Amino acid sequence: MDFLRPSTWTEALEAKAEVPGALPIAGGTDVMVDLNFDRRRPDALLDLGRVTELSDWAMQDGRVRIGAAVSYARIIDELGTRLPGLAQASRTVGSPQIRNRGTVGGNLGSASPAGDAHPPLLAGGASVEVASVRGVRRVPVGEFFTGPKRSVLAPDELIAAVLVDPASGPQAFSKVGTRNALVIAVCSFALALHPAARRAGTGIGSAAPTPVRAPAAEELLAAELPWDSRAALPDGLAERFGGLVAAAAAPIDDVRGTAPYRRHALAVLARRTLAWTWGEYQCA
Ligand SMILES: Cc1cc2nc3c(=O)[nH]c(=O)nc-3n(C[C@H](O)[C@H](O)[C@H](O)COP(=O)(O)OP(=O)(O)OC[C@H]3O[C@@H](n4cnc5c(N)ncnc54)[C@H](O)[C@@H]3O)c2cc1C
């Protein structure tokens, strides 16, 4: 197997154009598992470890631009205030070792419905910056995933970064697993409140072929949360919200859980994150 080691972003894009079958490797926490279990046998690996352009985050035109190779550990340490939902999700990923190596770009690249970065990116209205020698395009994260472990990436494209608006209100992420740590989500849910715009964003993980939003649930909160008075949640609103979130999912039965359990758990996660975020908004 060839091992390609570009040292700049331009070289990386040229290498991907020349060898479209080359498998990018960032932290390697998905790629190495696939190689070790012989699930993948690419002709070449494209190591992005030396490409410094991918390894930082910065503010750009009012948005947070997170390079594809920024680790979960750095998101937790450095972006907890700007992106509390993504930071909370990052804290649930794997173990300290996985959080040191694993990256948001790698999570997007794997495009697993269970990827923990995806729900907060959906709830926050993120875009994925994708590049090739042909140019750069930005894909809304809701359009990035095309199926389980499939995305819109063309064979010659790489993920450059993800762009997210800094939190404009409380955000929360919650996940159910079969144990407390080092666990793939049975299902997960992210909620972002945008009080100035009287809007809410949602993201569901591990309960449909791709990560998805719950648009009807978002509309319910936009219309019925007492944004101005910051009063207690109206009676029954949390239950209706939970029901709409569960209805937006399309779960399957698998080794981690049954479809009915996933729907039930999602409704619980939705009510829980609503209580957390609304409580925070009331105290702000
Ligand atoms: C023990 C263990 C526990 C884990 N726990 C969790 C968990 O709790 N939650 C969770 O979501 N995930 C978990 N994972 C999976 C994994 O850690 C994450 O998906 C992580 O985000 C992958 O990032 P990476 O940098 O290691 O990706 P890599 O393994 O390097 O790459 C992953 C995929 O993305 C592609 N890729 C990487 N960078 C780019 C790029 N710039 N452009 C295009 N394609 C790219 C690769 O080709 C590959 O297909 C776990 C893995 C292990 C081994």
Coordinates of C-alpha atoms and ligand atoms in Angstrom, one line a residue:
M1 CA 0.0 0.0 0.0
D2 CA 1.4 3.4 -0.9
F3 CA 1.6 6.0 1.8
L4 CA 1.3 9.6 0.6
R5 CA 2.5 12.3 2.9
P6 CA 1.7 15.8 1.5
S7 CA 3.1 18.7 3.6
T8 CA 0.7 21.4 2.4
W9 CA -3.0 21.7 1.5
T10 CA -2.2 22.3 -2.1
E11 CA -0.1 19.1 -2.2
A12 CA -2.9 17.1 -0.5
L13 CA -5.5 18.2 -3.1
E14 CA -3.1 17.4 -5.9
A15 CA -2.4 14.0 -4.5
K16 CA -6.2 13.3 -4.1
A17 CA -6.7 14.4 -7.7
E18 CA -3.9 12.1 -8.9
V19 CA -4.9 9.1 -6.8
P20 CA -8.6 9.4 -6.2
G21 CA -8.7 6.0 -4.5
A22 CA -6.2 7.2 -1.8
L23 CA -7.9 7.0 1.6
P24 CA -7.4 10.1 3.7
I25 CA -6.2 9.5 7.2
A26 CA -6.4 12.2 9.9
G27 CA -6.5 10.9 13.5
G28 CA -6.9 7.3 12.2
T29 CA -9.3 6.3 14.9
D30 CA -11.8 5.0 12.2
V31 CA -9.3 4.2 9.4
M32 CA -7.0 2.1 11.5
V33 CA -9.9 0.0 12.9
D34 CA -11.1 -0.6 9.3
L35 CA -7.6 -1.6 8.1
N36 CA -6.9 -3.8 11.1
F37 CA -10.2 -5.7 10.6
D38 CA -9.5 -5.9 6.9
R39 CA -12.8 -4.0 6.1
R40 CA -10.8 -1.7 3.8
R41 CA -7.8 -2.3 1.7
P42 CA -7.1 0.9 -0.2
D43 CA -4.3 1.2 -2.8
A44 CA -2.9 4.2 -0.9
L45 CA -3.3 6.1 2.3
L46 CA -3.2 9.9 2.2
D47 CA -1.8 11.1 5.5
L48 CA -3.1 14.6 6.4
G49 CA -1.1 14.8 9.6
R50 CA 1.5 17.3 8.2
V51 CA -1.0 19.6 6.6
T52 CA -1.0 22.4 9.1
E53 CA -3.8 24.3 7.3
L54 CA -6.2 21.7 8.6
S55 CA -5.2 21.7 12.2
D56 CA -6.5 25.0 13.5
W57 CA -9.7 26.9 14.1
A58 CA -10.3 30.6 13.7
M59 CA -13.1 33.2 13.5
Q60 CA -14.0 34.0 9.9
D61 CA -16.8 36.4 8.9
G62 CA -18.5 36.0 12.2
R63 CA -18.4 32.1 12.0
V64 CA -16.2 29.6 13.7
R65 CA -14.1 27.9 11.0
I66 CA -12.9 24.6 12.4
G67 CA -10.1 22.9 10.4
A68 CA -10.9 19.3 9.5
A69 CA -8.1 18.0 11.6
V70 CA -8.9 19.8 14.8
S71 CA -9.3 17.2 17.6
Y72 CA -12.2 16.8 20.0
A73 CA -9.8 17.6 22.9
R74 CA -9.1 21.0 21.4
I75 CA -12.8 21.7 20.8
I76 CA -13.5 20.8 24.5
D77 CA -10.6 23.0 25.7
E78 CA -10.9 25.9 23.3
L79 CA -14.5 26.1 22.0
G80 CA -16.6 25.3 25.0
T81 CA -18.0 28.9 25.2
R82 CA -18.4 29.6 21.5
L83 CA -19.8 26.1 20.7
P84 CA -21.2 24.6 23.9
G85 CA -23.3 21.9 22.1
L86 CA -20.4 20.6 20.0
A87 CA -18.1 20.7 23.0
Q88 CA -20.6 18.7 25.1
A89 CA -20.9 16.1 22.3
S90 CA -17.1 16.0 22.0
R91 CA -16.8 15.2 25.7
T92 CA -18.8 12.0 25.1
V93 CA -16.6 10.7 22.3
G94 CA -14.6 7.6 23.1
S95 CA -11.9 8.0 25.7
P96 CA -9.2 10.7 26.3
Q97 CA -6.9 8.9 23.7
I98 CA -9.7 8.9 21.1
R99 CA -10.5 12.6 21.9
N100 CA -6.8 13.5 21.4
R101 CA -6.6 11.8 18.0
G102 CA -10.1 11.9 16.6
T103 CA -11.2 14.9 14.6
V104 CA -14.5 16.5 13.4
G105 CA -13.3 16.1 9.8
G106 CA -12.8 12.4 10.4
N107 CA -16.3 12.1 11.9
L108 CA -17.8 13.8 8.8
G109 CA -15.6 11.7 6.5
S110 CA -16.8 8.5 8.1
A111 CA -20.4 9.8 7.8
S112 CA -21.7 7.3 10.3
P113 CA -25.3 8.0 11.4
A114 CA -23.9 7.6 15.0
G115 CA -21.2 10.3 14.7
D116 CA -21.5 12.4 17.8
A117 CA -20.4 15.7 16.2
H118 CA -23.2 15.5 13.7
P119 CA -26.3 16.4 15.8
P120 CA -24.8 19.6 17.2
L121 CA -23.5 20.6 13.8
L122 CA -27.1 20.1 12.4
A123 CA -28.6 22.0 15.3
G124 CA -26.2 24.9 14.8
G125 CA -26.7 25.1 11.0
A126 CA -23.1 24.3 10.1
S127 CA -21.6 24.1 6.6
V128 CA -18.9 21.7 5.5
E129 CA -16.2 23.3 3.4
V130 CA -15.1 20.8 0.7
A131 CA -12.2 21.3 -1.7
S132 CA -10.4 19.8 -4.7
V133 CA -8.1 21.1 -7.3
R134 CA -11.3 22.1 -9.1
G135 CA -12.3 24.6 -6.4
V136 CA -14.0 25.0 -3.1
R137 CA -17.7 24.5 -2.2
R138 CA -19.7 24.8 1.0
V139 CA -22.3 22.2 1.7
P140 CA -25.0 22.7 4.5
V141 CA -24.3 19.8 6.9
G142 CA -27.9 18.6 6.4
E143 CA -27.1 18.0 2.7
F144 CA -23.7 16.4 3.4
F145 CA -24.8 12.9 4.3
T146 CA -26.4 10.8 1.5
G147 CA -26.8 7.5 3.4
P148 CA -25.2 5.3 6.0
K149 CA -21.4 6.0 5.8
R150 CA -21.9 7.9 2.5
S151 CA -21.6 11.6 1.8
V152 CA -21.5 14.1 -1.1
L153 CA -17.7 14.0 -1.3
A154 CA -16.5 13.4 -4.8
P155 CA -13.5 11.0 -5.2
D156 CA -11.1 13.9 -5.7
E157 CA -12.4 16.0 -2.8
L158 CA -11.3 16.5 0.8
I159 CA -13.0 18.2 3.7
A160 CA -11.2 21.4 4.5
A161 CA -13.2 22.7 7.5
V162 CA -16.6 23.0 9.1
L163 CA -18.2 26.4 9.6
V164 CA -20.6 27.1 12.5
D165 CA -22.2 30.2 13.9
P166 CA -21.1 30.8 17.5
A167 CA -23.9 30.0 19.9
S168 CA -26.5 32.7 20.1
G169 CA -28.2 31.0 23.0
P170 CA -28.1 27.8 25.2
Q171 CA -27.2 24.6 23.5
A172 CA -27.2 21.0 24.8
F173 CA -26.4 17.5 23.6
S174 CA -27.5 14.2 25.2
K175 CA -26.7 10.6 24.2
V176 CA -27.9 7.1 25.2
G177 CA -25.3 4.3 25.1
T178 CA -25.1 0.8 26.3
R179 CA -22.6 1.9 29.0
N180 CA -21.3 5.2 30.3
A181 CA -18.1 5.7 28.3
L182 CA -16.3 4.5 25.1
V183 CA -19.7 3.8 23.5
I184 CA -21.3 4.3 20.1
A185 CA -24.6 6.1 20.6
V186 CA -27.8 4.1 20.6
C187 CA -29.3 7.4 19.9
S188 CA -28.4 11.0 20.5
F189 CA -30.0 14.5 20.3
A190 CA -28.8 18.1 20.1
L191 CA -30.8 21.3 20.7
A192 CA -29.7 24.9 20.0
L193 CA -31.9 27.8 21.0
H194 CA -31.5 31.1 19.1
P195 CA -33.6 33.4 21.3
A196 CA -32.9 36.6 19.3
A197 CA -34.3 34.9 16.1
R198 CA -37.0 33.1 18.2
R199 CA -35.8 29.9 16.6
A200 CA -34.6 26.5 17.6
G201 CA -32.3 24.0 15.8
T202 CA -32.3 20.2 16.3
G203 CA -30.1 17.3 15.4
I204 CA -30.8 13.5 15.8
G205 CA -28.1 10.9 15.8
S206 CA -28.1 7.1 15.3
A207 CA -31.8 6.9 14.6
A208 CA -32.1 7.2 10.8
P209 CA -29.9 6.3 7.8
T210 CA -28.2 9.7 8.2
P211 CA -28.1 12.3 11.0
V212 CA -31.3 14.3 10.6
R213 CA -33.1 17.4 11.9
A214 CA -36.6 17.4 13.4
P215 CA -38.2 20.4 11.5
A216 CA -41.7 20.1 12.9
A217 CA -40.3 20.0 16.5
E218 CA -38.2 23.1 15.7
E219 CA -41.4 24.9 14.4
L220 CA -43.2 24.0 17.6
L221 CA -40.6 25.6 19.8
A222 CA -40.3 28.6 17.6
A223 CA -44.1 29.2 17.9
E224 CA -44.8 28.2 21.5
L225 CA -41.8 29.0 23.7
P226 CA -42.5 32.0 25.8
W227 CA -39.4 33.8 24.5
D228 CA -40.3 37.3 25.8
S229 CA -41.5 36.4 29.3
R230 CA -39.0 33.6 29.9
A231 CA -41.8 32.0 31.9
A232 CA -41.8 28.3 32.7
L233 CA -42.3 25.9 29.9
P234 CA -46.0 25.7 29.0
D235 CA -47.8 22.6 30.2
G236 CA -47.5 19.7 27.7
L237 CA -45.0 21.5 25.5
A238 CA -42.0 19.3 26.4
E239 CA -44.1 16.1 25.7
R240 CA -45.3 17.4 22.4
F241 CA -41.7 18.4 21.5
G242 CA -40.4 14.9 22.5
G243 CA -43.2 13.3 20.4
L244 CA -42.3 15.3 17.3
V245 CA -38.5 14.6 17.7
A246 CA -39.3 10.8 18.0
A247 CA -41.5 11.0 14.9
A248 CA -38.8 12.7 12.8
A249 CA -36.5 9.6 13.4
A250 CA -36.5 6.5 11.2
P251 CA -34.7 4.1 13.5
I252 CA -33.9 0.4 12.9
D253 CA -33.5 -2.6 15.2
D254 CA -29.8 -3.5 15.6
V255 CA -27.4 -4.9 18.2
R256 CA -27.4 -1.6 20.1
G257 CA -31.2 -1.2 20.5
T258 CA -34.6 -1.6 19.0
A259 CA -36.4 0.9 16.9
P260 CA -39.2 1.4 19.5
Y261 CA -36.6 1.9 22.2
R262 CA -34.7 4.5 20.1
R263 CA -37.9 6.5 19.6
H264 CA -38.8 6.3 23.2
A265 CA -35.2 7.4 24.3
L266 CA -35.2 10.2 21.7
A267 CA -38.3 11.7 23.2
V268 CA -36.7 11.5 26.6
L269 CA -33.5 13.2 25.3
A270 CA -35.5 15.9 23.6
R271 CA -37.5 16.7 26.8
R272 CA -34.3 16.7 28.8
T273 CA -32.3 19.0 26.5
L274 CA -35.3 21.3 26.3
A275 CA -35.4 21.5 30.1
W276 CA -31.7 22.2 30.3
T277 CA -31.6 24.9 27.6
W278 CA -34.8 26.6 28.7
G279 CA -33.6 26.7 32.3
E280 CA -30.3 28.3 31.2
Y281 CA -32.2 30.9 29.1
Q282 CA -34.5 31.7 32.1
C283 CA -31.4 32.4 34.3
A284 CA -29.4 34.3 31.6
Ligands
LIG1 C1 -12.4 3.1 20.7 C2 -13.2 4.1 19.9 C3 -14.2 4.8 20.4 C4 -14.9 5.7 19.6 N1 -15.9 6.4 20.1 C5 -16.6 7.3 19.4 C6 -17.7 8.0 19.9 O1 -18.0 8.0 21.1 N2 -18.4 8.9 19.1 C7 -18.1 9.0 17.8 O2 -18.7 9.8 17.1 N3 -17.0 8.3 17.2 C8 -16.3 7.5 18.0 N4 -15.3 6.7 17.4 C9 -15.0 6.9 16.0 C10 -14.0 7.9 15.6 O3 -13.1 8.2 16.8 C11 -14.6 9.2 15.1 O4 -15.4 9.0 14.0 C12 -13.5 10.3 14.8 O5 -14.2 11.5 14.6 C13 -12.8 10.0 13.5 O6 -11.8 11.0 13.4 P1 -10.3 10.6 12.8 O7 -9.6 11.9 12.7 O8 -9.7 9.6 13.7 O9 -10.7 10.0 11.4 P2 -9.9 9.0 10.5 O10 -10.0 7.6 11.1 O11 -8.5 9.5 10.2 O12 -10.8 9.1 9.2 C14 -12.2 8.8 9.3 C15 -12.8 8.9 7.9 O13 -12.8 10.2 7.4 C16 -12.0 10.3 6.2 N5 -11.3 11.6 6.4 C17 -10.6 12.1 7.4 N6 -10.2 13.3 7.2 C18 -10.7 13.7 6.0 C19 -10.7 14.9 5.2 N7 -10.0 16.0 5.7 N8 -11.3 14.9 4.1 C20 -12.0 13.8 3.6 N9 -12.1 12.7 4.3 C21 -11.4 12.6 5.5 C22 -11.1 9.1 6.2 O14 -10.7 8.8 4.9 C23 -12.0 8.1 6.8 O15 -12.9 7.6 5.8 C24 -14.6 5.8 18.2 C25 -13.5 5.1 17.7 C26 -12.8 4.2 18.5 C27 -11.7 3.4 17.9

